[in-house]
Amino acid sequence: LEWIPSQTIKAIQRLCETKLEPACQNGAAVPVGSSLRHLTLQVISATFLSLTAEESDSTFAGLYLPIVDESNRRVWHPYRGFCFFMPFFWKHLWYVFRLNRYVSHLIRVRWQERRQAEVLEYKDILDRLLQVYETEFPGETVLPEAAVKQFRDEMKTFMLAGHETSAAMMTWALYELMGNDSLRQEVIDEA
């Protein structure tokens, strides 16, 4: 948990430099909701998998956000989950497959890096999970496929469950601050 504040500060600084400051200069609108979705994914990806912000945006967000969008559509239109004759059904499965393959690959690569390392360092949550596995099963040189799938699914659950709620909460908080001058001033004064 000690990594999250520093990752969050870096992500907010990037958001300010890449979106907010240019918008102040040219008066352009900033898509706050999608910007905060990317910000939370960047923080979570860095904390759990040591992904850079660029890698998070180009791969992780590109694979995950379409899954969330279709899942949200299925909340209001549950029949979408059974429309195997429609392109969106297969597109959703394709994104899930690609995300699973991507996260599994990251886990396997990290396992191999740990096997070859002279001194083990703990960069992120994945390293902590692998450390526990190594303690439970000492001497294993190959990470079984069942363990890869278990780690992958648990990593996705941790990472992705908190992402959407955090982004939504921050979006609503900013919305409320923009409509309440005295509260906004309190936040500015405290900052």
mmCIF file with all atom_site columns, C-alpha atoms in Angstrom:
data_model
loop_
_atom_site.group_PDB
_atom_site.id
_atom_site.type_symbol
_atom_site.label_atom_id
_atom_site.label_alt_id
_atom_site.label_comp_id
_atom_site.label_asym_id
_atom_site.label_entity_id
_atom_site.label_seq_id
_atom_site.pdbx_PDB_ins_code
_atom_site.Cartn_x
_atom_site.Cartn_y
_atom_site.Cartn_z
_atom_site.occupancy
_atom_site.B_iso_or_equiv
_atom_site.pdbx_formal_charge
_atom_site.auth_seq_id
_atom_site.auth_comp_id
_atom_site.auth_asym_id
_atom_site.auth_atom_id
_atom_site.pdbx_PDB_model_num
ATOM 1   C CA . LEU A 1 1   ? 0.000   0.000   0.000   1.00 0.00 ? 1   LEU A CA 1
ATOM 2   C CA . GLU A 1 2   ? 2.912   2.352   0.497   1.00 0.00 ? 2   GLU A CA 1
ATOM 3   C CA . TRP A 1 3   ? 3.341   2.531   -3.313  1.00 0.00 ? 3   TRP A CA 1
ATOM 4   C CA . ILE A 1 4   ? -0.128  3.883   -4.040  1.00 0.00 ? 4   ILE A CA 1
ATOM 5   C CA . PRO A 1 5   ? 0.309   7.511   -2.861  1.00 0.00 ? 5   PRO A CA 1
ATOM 6   C CA . SER A 1 6   ? 3.492   8.038   -4.883  1.00 0.00 ? 6   SER A CA 1
ATOM 7   C CA . GLN A 1 7   ? 1.933   6.422   -7.967  1.00 0.00 ? 7   GLN A CA 1
ATOM 8   C CA . THR A 1 8   ? -1.161  8.595   -7.531  1.00 0.00 ? 8   THR A CA 1
ATOM 9   C CA . ILE A 1 9   ? 0.880   11.799  -7.297  1.00 0.00 ? 9   ILE A CA 1
ATOM 10  C CA . LYS A 1 10  ? 2.772   10.888  -10.470 1.00 0.00 ? 10  LYS A CA 1
ATOM 11  C CA . ALA A 1 11  ? -0.479  10.145  -12.300 1.00 0.00 ? 11  ALA A CA 1
ATOM 12  C CA . ILE A 1 12  ? -2.059  13.429  -11.180 1.00 0.00 ? 12  ILE A CA 1
ATOM 13  C CA . GLN A 1 13  ? 1.043   15.343  -12.278 1.00 0.00 ? 13  GLN A CA 1
ATOM 14  C CA . ARG A 1 14  ? 0.818   13.648  -15.711 1.00 0.00 ? 14  ARG A CA 1
ATOM 15  C CA . LEU A 1 15  ? -2.888  14.519  -15.934 1.00 0.00 ? 15  LEU A CA 1
ATOM 16  C CA . CYS A 1 16  ? -2.141  18.145  -15.096 1.00 0.00 ? 16  CYS A CA 1
ATOM 17  C CA . GLU A 1 17  ? 0.730   18.377  -17.588 1.00 0.00 ? 17  GLU A CA 1
ATOM 18  C CA . THR A 1 18  ? -0.931  16.544  -20.464 1.00 0.00 ? 18  THR A CA 1
ATOM 19  C CA . LYS A 1 19  ? -4.611  17.561  -20.153 1.00 0.00 ? 19  LYS A CA 1
ATOM 20  C CA . LEU A 1 20  ? -5.416  20.233  -17.580 1.00 0.00 ? 20  LEU A CA 1
ATOM 21  C CA . GLU A 1 21  ? -2.643  22.780  -18.203 1.00 0.00 ? 21  GLU A CA 1
ATOM 22  C CA . PRO A 1 22  ? -3.088  22.693  -22.009 1.00 0.00 ? 22  PRO A CA 1
ATOM 23  C CA . ALA A 1 23  ? -6.859  23.097  -21.488 1.00 0.00 ? 23  ALA A CA 1
ATOM 24  C CA . CYS A 1 24  ? -6.214  26.171  -19.341 1.00 0.00 ? 24  CYS A CA 1
ATOM 25  C CA . GLN A 1 25  ? -4.080  27.603  -22.141 1.00 0.00 ? 25  GLN A CA 1
ATOM 26  C CA . ASN A 1 26  ? -6.463  26.956  -25.036 1.00 0.00 ? 26  ASN A CA 1
ATOM 27  C CA . GLY A 1 27  ? -9.836  26.708  -23.286 1.00 0.00 ? 27  GLY A CA 1
ATOM 28  C CA . ALA A 1 28  ? -10.514 23.199  -24.574 1.00 0.00 ? 28  ALA A CA 1
ATOM 29  C CA . ALA A 1 29  ? -12.835 20.857  -22.738 1.00 0.00 ? 29  ALA A CA 1
ATOM 30  C CA . VAL A 1 30  ? -11.279 18.020  -20.750 1.00 0.00 ? 30  VAL A CA 1
ATOM 31  C CA . PRO A 1 31  ? -13.059 14.653  -20.779 1.00 0.00 ? 31  PRO A CA 1
ATOM 32  C CA . VAL A 1 32  ? -12.864 14.276  -17.006 1.00 0.00 ? 32  VAL A CA 1
ATOM 33  C CA . GLY A 1 33  ? -14.558 10.872  -16.753 1.00 0.00 ? 33  GLY A CA 1
ATOM 34  C CA . SER A 1 34  ? -12.312 9.116   -19.269 1.00 0.00 ? 34  SER A CA 1
ATOM 35  C CA . SER A 1 35  ? -9.234  10.969  -17.996 1.00 0.00 ? 35  SER A CA 1
ATOM 36  C CA . LEU A 1 36  ? -9.888  9.723   -14.464 1.00 0.00 ? 36  LEU A CA 1
ATOM 37  C CA . ARG A 1 37  ? -10.542 6.191   -15.731 1.00 0.00 ? 37  ARG A CA 1
ATOM 38  C CA . HIS A 1 38  ? -7.086  6.249   -17.322 1.00 0.00 ? 38  HIS A CA 1
ATOM 39  C CA . LEU A 1 39  ? -5.557  7.826   -14.215 1.00 0.00 ? 39  LEU A CA 1
ATOM 40  C CA . THR A 1 40  ? -6.905  5.104   -11.925 1.00 0.00 ? 40  THR A CA 1
ATOM 41  C CA . LEU A 1 41  ? -5.780  2.388   -14.337 1.00 0.00 ? 41  LEU A CA 1
ATOM 42  C CA . GLN A 1 42  ? -2.308  3.933   -14.457 1.00 0.00 ? 42  GLN A CA 1
ATOM 43  C CA . VAL A 1 43  ? -2.030  3.949   -10.659 1.00 0.00 ? 43  VAL A CA 1
ATOM 44  C CA . ILE A 1 44  ? -3.346  0.419   -10.288 1.00 0.00 ? 44  ILE A CA 1
ATOM 45  C CA . SER A 1 45  ? -1.255  -0.940  -13.191 1.00 0.00 ? 45  SER A CA 1
ATOM 46  C CA . ALA A 1 46  ? 1.900   0.586   -11.764 1.00 0.00 ? 46  ALA A CA 1
ATOM 47  C CA . THR A 1 47  ? 1.188   -0.665  -8.261  1.00 0.00 ? 47  THR A CA 1
ATOM 48  C CA . PHE A 1 48  ? 0.211   -4.191  -9.237  1.00 0.00 ? 48  PHE A CA 1
ATOM 49  C CA . LEU A 1 49  ? 2.312   -4.874  -12.345 1.00 0.00 ? 49  LEU A CA 1
ATOM 50  C CA . SER A 1 50  ? 4.918   -2.064  -12.567 1.00 0.00 ? 50  SER A CA 1
ATOM 51  C CA . LEU A 1 51  ? 3.497   -0.898  -15.887 1.00 0.00 ? 51  LEU A CA 1
ATOM 52  C CA . THR A 1 52  ? 4.400   2.572   -17.085 1.00 0.00 ? 52  THR A CA 1
ATOM 53  C CA . ALA A 1 53  ? 1.592   5.048   -17.704 1.00 0.00 ? 53  ALA A CA 1
ATOM 54  C CA . GLU A 1 54  ? 2.181   4.736   -21.434 1.00 0.00 ? 54  GLU A CA 1
ATOM 55  C CA . GLU A 1 55  ? 1.999   0.942   -21.340 1.00 0.00 ? 55  GLU A CA 1
ATOM 56  C CA . SER A 1 56  ? -1.098  1.093   -19.178 1.00 0.00 ? 56  SER A CA 1
ATOM 57  C CA . ASP A 1 57  ? -2.819  3.445   -21.629 1.00 0.00 ? 57  ASP A CA 1
ATOM 58  C CA . SER A 1 58  ? -1.722  1.668   -24.799 1.00 0.00 ? 58  SER A CA 1
ATOM 59  C CA . THR A 1 59  ? -2.259  -1.943  -23.765 1.00 0.00 ? 59  THR A CA 1
ATOM 60  C CA . PHE A 1 60  ? -4.083  -2.391  -20.499 1.00 0.00 ? 60  PHE A CA 1
ATOM 61  C CA . ALA A 1 61  ? -6.652  0.367   -20.991 1.00 0.00 ? 61  ALA A CA 1
ATOM 62  C CA . GLY A 1 62  ? -7.039  -0.536  -24.647 1.00 0.00 ? 62  GLY A CA 1
ATOM 63  C CA . LEU A 1 63  ? -7.945  -4.104  -23.733 1.00 0.00 ? 63  LEU A CA 1
ATOM 64  C CA . TYR A 1 64  ? -9.848  -3.513  -20.514 1.00 0.00 ? 64  TYR A CA 1
ATOM 65  C CA . LEU A 1 65  ? -11.999 -0.440  -21.164 1.00 0.00 ? 65  LEU A CA 1
ATOM 66  C CA . PRO A 1 66  ? -13.924 -2.029  -24.078 1.00 0.00 ? 66  PRO A CA 1
ATOM 67  C CA . ILE A 1 67  ? -14.719 -4.984  -21.779 1.00 0.00 ? 67  ILE A CA 1
ATOM 68  C CA . VAL A 1 68  ? -16.096 -2.596  -19.149 1.00 0.00 ? 68  VAL A CA 1
ATOM 69  C CA . ASP A 1 69  ? -18.115 -0.683  -21.723 1.00 0.00 ? 69  ASP A CA 1
ATOM 70  C CA . GLU A 1 70  ? -19.760 -3.871  -23.013 1.00 0.00 ? 70  GLU A CA 1
ATOM 71  C CA . SER A 1 71  ? -20.303 -5.138  -19.464 1.00 0.00 ? 71  SER A CA 1
ATOM 72  C CA . ASN A 1 72  ? -22.045 -1.883  -18.586 1.00 0.00 ? 72  ASN A CA 1
ATOM 73  C CA . ARG A 1 73  ? -24.266 -2.256  -21.655 1.00 0.00 ? 73  ARG A CA 1
ATOM 74  C CA . ARG A 1 74  ? -25.146 -5.780  -20.513 1.00 0.00 ? 74  ARG A CA 1
ATOM 75  C CA . VAL A 1 75  ? -26.346 -4.452  -17.161 1.00 0.00 ? 75  VAL A CA 1
ATOM 76  C CA . TRP A 1 76  ? -29.154 -2.588  -18.923 1.00 0.00 ? 76  TRP A CA 1
ATOM 77  C CA . HIS A 1 77  ? -29.533 -5.050  -21.801 1.00 0.00 ? 77  HIS A CA 1
ATOM 78  C CA . PRO A 1 78  ? -28.783 -8.541  -20.405 1.00 0.00 ? 78  PRO A CA 1
ATOM 79  C CA . TYR A 1 79  ? -29.727 -10.212 -23.680 1.00 0.00 ? 79  TYR A CA 1
ATOM 80  C CA . ARG A 1 80  ? -26.430 -8.889  -25.134 1.00 0.00 ? 80  ARG A CA 1
ATOM 81  C CA . GLY A 1 81  ? -24.648 -11.701 -23.272 1.00 0.00 ? 81  GLY A CA 1
ATOM 82  C CA . PHE A 1 82  ? -26.550 -14.265 -25.361 1.00 0.00 ? 82  PHE A CA 1
ATOM 83  C CA . CYS A 1 83  ? -26.409 -12.646 -28.808 1.00 0.00 ? 83  CYS A CA 1
ATOM 84  C CA . PHE A 1 84  ? -23.705 -14.912 -30.222 1.00 0.00 ? 84  PHE A CA 1
ATOM 85  C CA . PHE A 1 85  ? -24.860 -13.969 -33.727 1.00 0.00 ? 85  PHE A CA 1
ATOM 86  C CA . MET A 1 86  ? -23.909 -10.306 -33.220 1.00 0.00 ? 86  MET A CA 1
ATOM 87  C CA . PRO A 1 87  ? -20.394 -8.886  -33.732 1.00 0.00 ? 87  PRO A CA 1
ATOM 88  C CA . PHE A 1 88  ? -20.302 -7.156  -30.310 1.00 0.00 ? 88  PHE A CA 1
ATOM 89  C CA . PHE A 1 89  ? -20.639 -10.564 -28.597 1.00 0.00 ? 89  PHE A CA 1
ATOM 90  C CA . TRP A 1 90  ? -17.472 -11.895 -30.278 1.00 0.00 ? 90  TRP A CA 1
ATOM 91  C CA . LYS A 1 91  ? -15.637 -8.615  -29.945 1.00 0.00 ? 91  LYS A CA 1
ATOM 92  C CA . HIS A 1 92  ? -16.205 -8.751  -26.176 1.00 0.00 ? 92  HIS A CA 1
ATOM 93  C CA . LEU A 1 93  ? -14.865 -12.328 -26.001 1.00 0.00 ? 93  LEU A CA 1
ATOM 94  C CA . TRP A 1 94  ? -11.881 -11.306 -28.121 1.00 0.00 ? 94  TRP A CA 1
ATOM 95  C CA . TYR A 1 95  ? -10.991 -8.493  -25.703 1.00 0.00 ? 95  TYR A CA 1
ATOM 96  C CA . VAL A 1 96  ? -11.351 -10.832 -22.706 1.00 0.00 ? 96  VAL A CA 1
ATOM 97  C CA . PHE A 1 97  ? -9.100  -13.396 -24.419 1.00 0.00 ? 97  PHE A CA 1
ATOM 98  C CA . ARG A 1 98  ? -6.487  -10.759 -25.281 1.00 0.00 ? 98  ARG A CA 1
ATOM 99  C CA . LEU A 1 99  ? -6.529  -9.278  -21.753 1.00 0.00 ? 99  LEU A CA 1
ATOM 100 C CA . ASN A 1 100 ? -6.123  -12.744 -20.225 1.00 0.00 ? 100 ASN A CA 1
ATOM 101 C CA . ARG A 1 101 ? -3.252  -13.528 -22.586 1.00 0.00 ? 101 ARG A CA 1
ATOM 102 C CA . TYR A 1 102 ? -1.570  -10.198 -21.853 1.00 0.00 ? 102 TYR A CA 1
ATOM 103 C CA . VAL A 1 103 ? -1.756  -10.501 -18.039 1.00 0.00 ? 103 VAL A CA 1
ATOM 104 C CA . SER A 1 104 ? -0.700  -14.178 -18.181 1.00 0.00 ? 104 SER A CA 1
ATOM 105 C CA . HIS A 1 105 ? 2.307   -13.179 -20.269 1.00 0.00 ? 105 HIS A CA 1
ATOM 106 C CA . LEU A 1 106 ? 3.299   -10.524 -17.719 1.00 0.00 ? 106 LEU A CA 1
ATOM 107 C CA . ILE A 1 107 ? 3.098   -13.117 -14.937 1.00 0.00 ? 107 ILE A CA 1
ATOM 108 C CA . ARG A 1 108 ? 5.210   -15.669 -16.834 1.00 0.00 ? 108 ARG A CA 1
ATOM 109 C CA . VAL A 1 109 ? 7.832   -13.061 -17.739 1.00 0.00 ? 109 VAL A CA 1
ATOM 110 C CA . ARG A 1 110 ? 8.055   -11.918 -14.120 1.00 0.00 ? 110 ARG A CA 1
ATOM 111 C CA . TRP A 1 111 ? 8.384   -15.531 -12.940 1.00 0.00 ? 111 TRP A CA 1
ATOM 112 C CA . GLN A 1 112 ? 11.317  -16.023 -15.315 1.00 0.00 ? 112 GLN A CA 1
ATOM 113 C CA . GLU A 1 113 ? 12.923  -12.746 -14.221 1.00 0.00 ? 113 GLU A CA 1
ATOM 114 C CA . ARG A 1 114 ? 12.688  -13.883 -10.611 1.00 0.00 ? 114 ARG A CA 1
ATOM 115 C CA . ARG A 1 115 ? 14.270  -17.234 -11.493 1.00 0.00 ? 115 ARG A CA 1
ATOM 116 C CA . GLN A 1 116 ? 17.269  -15.466 -13.067 1.00 0.00 ? 116 GLN A CA 1
ATOM 117 C CA . ALA A 1 117 ? 17.705  -12.673 -10.506 1.00 0.00 ? 117 ALA A CA 1
ATOM 118 C CA . GLU A 1 118 ? 20.661  -12.688 -8.161  1.00 0.00 ? 118 GLU A CA 1
ATOM 119 C CA . VAL A 1 119 ? 18.822  -10.550 -5.614  1.00 0.00 ? 119 VAL A CA 1
ATOM 120 C CA . LEU A 1 120 ? 15.060  -10.472 -5.527  1.00 0.00 ? 120 LEU A CA 1
ATOM 121 C CA . GLU A 1 121 ? 13.505  -7.054  -5.327  1.00 0.00 ? 121 GLU A CA 1
ATOM 122 C CA . TYR A 1 122 ? 9.850   -6.423  -4.750  1.00 0.00 ? 122 TYR A CA 1
ATOM 123 C CA . LYS A 1 123 ? 8.598   -3.965  -7.324  1.00 0.00 ? 123 LYS A CA 1
ATOM 124 C CA . ASP A 1 124 ? 4.873   -4.474  -6.979  1.00 0.00 ? 124 ASP A CA 1
ATOM 125 C CA . ILE A 1 125 ? 1.991   -6.637  -5.799  1.00 0.00 ? 125 ILE A CA 1
ATOM 126 C CA . LEU A 1 126 ? 2.741   -9.335  -8.384  1.00 0.00 ? 126 LEU A CA 1
ATOM 127 C CA . ASP A 1 127 ? 6.181   -9.820  -6.836  1.00 0.00 ? 127 ASP A CA 1
ATOM 128 C CA . ARG A 1 128 ? 4.547   -10.259 -3.446  1.00 0.00 ? 128 ARG A CA 1
ATOM 129 C CA . LEU A 1 129 ? 2.174   -12.906 -4.810  1.00 0.00 ? 129 LEU A CA 1
ATOM 130 C CA . LEU A 1 130 ? 5.019   -14.772 -6.467  1.00 0.00 ? 130 LEU A CA 1
ATOM 131 C CA . GLN A 1 131 ? 7.031   -14.558 -3.250  1.00 0.00 ? 131 GLN A CA 1
ATOM 132 C CA . VAL A 1 132 ? 4.214   -16.284 -1.352  1.00 0.00 ? 132 VAL A CA 1
ATOM 133 C CA . TYR A 1 133 ? 3.981   -18.964 -4.044  1.00 0.00 ? 133 TYR A CA 1
ATOM 134 C CA . GLU A 1 134 ? 7.747   -19.553 -3.893  1.00 0.00 ? 134 GLU A CA 1
ATOM 135 C CA . THR A 1 135 ? 7.510   -19.928 -0.121  1.00 0.00 ? 135 THR A CA 1
ATOM 136 C CA . GLU A 1 136 ? 4.661   -22.439 -0.412  1.00 0.00 ? 136 GLU A CA 1
ATOM 137 C CA . PHE A 1 137 ? 6.301   -24.401 -3.260  1.00 0.00 ? 137 PHE A CA 1
ATOM 138 C CA . PRO A 1 138 ? 10.078  -24.010 -2.895  1.00 0.00 ? 138 PRO A CA 1
ATOM 139 C CA . GLY A 1 139 ? 12.288  -25.228 -5.695  1.00 0.00 ? 139 GLY A CA 1
ATOM 140 C CA . GLU A 1 140 ? 9.702   -25.041 -8.482  1.00 0.00 ? 140 GLU A CA 1
ATOM 141 C CA . THR A 1 141 ? 11.298  -23.818 -11.686 1.00 0.00 ? 141 THR A CA 1
ATOM 142 C CA . VAL A 1 142 ? 8.184   -23.807 -13.843 1.00 0.00 ? 142 VAL A CA 1
ATOM 143 C CA . LEU A 1 143 ? 5.052   -21.945 -12.868 1.00 0.00 ? 143 LEU A CA 1
ATOM 144 C CA . PRO A 1 144 ? 2.103   -24.305 -13.517 1.00 0.00 ? 144 PRO A CA 1
ATOM 145 C CA . GLU A 1 145 ? -0.607  -23.073 -15.863 1.00 0.00 ? 145 GLU A CA 1
ATOM 146 C CA . ALA A 1 146 ? -3.208  -23.393 -13.103 1.00 0.00 ? 146 ALA A CA 1
ATOM 147 C CA . ALA A 1 147 ? -1.157  -21.012 -10.929 1.00 0.00 ? 147 ALA A CA 1
ATOM 148 C CA . VAL A 1 148 ? -0.806  -18.544 -13.824 1.00 0.00 ? 148 VAL A CA 1
ATOM 149 C CA . LYS A 1 149 ? -4.585  -18.547 -14.321 1.00 0.00 ? 149 LYS A CA 1
ATOM 150 C CA . GLN A 1 150 ? -5.214  -18.158 -10.592 1.00 0.00 ? 150 GLN A CA 1
ATOM 151 C CA . PHE A 1 151 ? -2.783  -15.234 -10.313 1.00 0.00 ? 151 PHE A CA 1
ATOM 152 C CA . ARG A 1 152 ? -4.163  -13.675 -13.496 1.00 0.00 ? 152 ARG A CA 1
ATOM 153 C CA . ASP A 1 153 ? -7.759  -13.836 -12.319 1.00 0.00 ? 153 ASP A CA 1
ATOM 154 C CA . GLU A 1 154 ? -6.941  -12.551 -8.849  1.00 0.00 ? 154 GLU A CA 1
ATOM 155 C CA . MET A 1 155 ? -4.836  -9.721  -10.258 1.00 0.00 ? 155 MET A CA 1
ATOM 156 C CA . LYS A 1 156 ? -7.657  -8.736  -12.601 1.00 0.00 ? 156 LYS A CA 1
ATOM 157 C CA . THR A 1 157 ? -10.159 -8.824  -9.747  1.00 0.00 ? 157 THR A CA 1
ATOM 158 C CA . PHE A 1 158 ? -8.029  -6.625  -7.505  1.00 0.00 ? 158 PHE A CA 1
ATOM 159 C CA . MET A 1 159 ? -7.038  -4.248  -10.261 1.00 0.00 ? 159 MET A CA 1
ATOM 160 C CA . LEU A 1 160 ? -10.240 -3.875  -12.163 1.00 0.00 ? 160 LEU A CA 1
ATOM 161 C CA . ALA A 1 161 ? -12.820 -3.928  -9.389  1.00 0.00 ? 161 ALA A CA 1
ATOM 162 C CA . GLY A 1 162 ? -11.372 -0.874  -7.710  1.00 0.00 ? 162 GLY A CA 1
ATOM 163 C CA . HIS A 1 163 ? -10.666 1.001   -10.920 1.00 0.00 ? 163 HIS A CA 1
ATOM 164 C CA . GLU A 1 164 ? -14.198 1.792   -12.039 1.00 0.00 ? 164 GLU A CA 1
ATOM 165 C CA . THR A 1 165 ? -15.501 2.762   -8.592  1.00 0.00 ? 165 THR A CA 1
ATOM 166 C CA . SER A 1 166 ? -12.490 5.003   -7.929  1.00 0.00 ? 166 SER A CA 1
ATOM 167 C CA . ALA A 1 167 ? -12.830 6.788   -11.268 1.00 0.00 ? 167 ALA A CA 1
ATOM 168 C CA . ALA A 1 168 ? -16.576 7.293   -10.778 1.00 0.00 ? 168 ALA A CA 1
ATOM 169 C CA . MET A 1 169 ? -16.088 8.604   -7.241  1.00 0.00 ? 169 MET A CA 1
ATOM 170 C CA . MET A 1 170 ? -13.463 11.118  -8.367  1.00 0.00 ? 170 MET A CA 1
ATOM 171 C CA . THR A 1 171 ? -15.618 12.248  -11.303 1.00 0.00 ? 171 THR A CA 1
ATOM 172 C CA . TRP A 1 172 ? -18.579 12.893  -9.007  1.00 0.00 ? 172 TRP A CA 1
ATOM 173 C CA . ALA A 1 173 ? -16.386 14.603  -6.426  1.00 0.00 ? 173 ALA A CA 1
ATOM 174 C CA . LEU A 1 174 ? -15.057 17.010  -9.077  1.00 0.00 ? 174 LEU A CA 1
ATOM 175 C CA . TYR A 1 175 ? -18.575 17.592  -10.362 1.00 0.00 ? 175 TYR A CA 1
ATOM 176 C CA . GLU A 1 176 ? -19.784 18.485  -6.862  1.00 0.00 ? 176 GLU A CA 1
ATOM 177 C CA . LEU A 1 177 ? -16.765 20.737  -6.243  1.00 0.00 ? 177 LEU A CA 1
ATOM 178 C CA . MET A 1 178 ? -17.418 22.653  -9.459  1.00 0.00 ? 178 MET A CA 1
ATOM 179 C CA . GLY A 1 179 ? -20.940 23.448  -8.270  1.00 0.00 ? 179 GLY A CA 1
ATOM 180 C CA . ASN A 1 180 ? -20.061 24.515  -4.719  1.00 0.00 ? 180 ASN A CA 1
ATOM 181 C CA . ASP A 1 181 ? -17.804 27.583  -4.451  1.00 0.00 ? 181 ASP A CA 1
ATOM 182 C CA . SER A 1 182 ? -17.302 27.462  -0.674  1.00 0.00 ? 182 SER A CA 1
ATOM 183 C CA . LEU A 1 183 ? -16.455 23.769  -0.636  1.00 0.00 ? 183 LEU A CA 1
ATOM 184 C CA . ARG A 1 184 ? -14.093 24.219  -3.573  1.00 0.00 ? 184 ARG A CA 1
ATOM 185 C CA . GLN A 1 185 ? -12.355 27.038  -1.709  1.00 0.00 ? 185 GLN A CA 1
ATOM 186 C CA . GLU A 1 186 ? -11.965 24.805  1.379   1.00 0.00 ? 186 GLU A CA 1
ATOM 187 C CA . VAL A 1 187 ? -10.269 22.160  -0.765  1.00 0.00 ? 187 VAL A CA 1
ATOM 188 C CA . ILE A 1 188 ? -7.991  24.748  -2.367  1.00 0.00 ? 188 ILE A CA 1
ATOM 189 C CA . ASP A 1 189 ? -7.079  26.169  1.041   1.00 0.00 ? 189 ASP A CA 1
ATOM 190 C CA . GLU A 1 190 ? -6.331  22.711  2.413   1.00 0.00 ? 190 GLU A CA 1
ATOM 191 C CA . ALA A 1 191 ? -4.176  21.811  -0.587  1.00 0.00 ? 191 ALA A CA 1
#
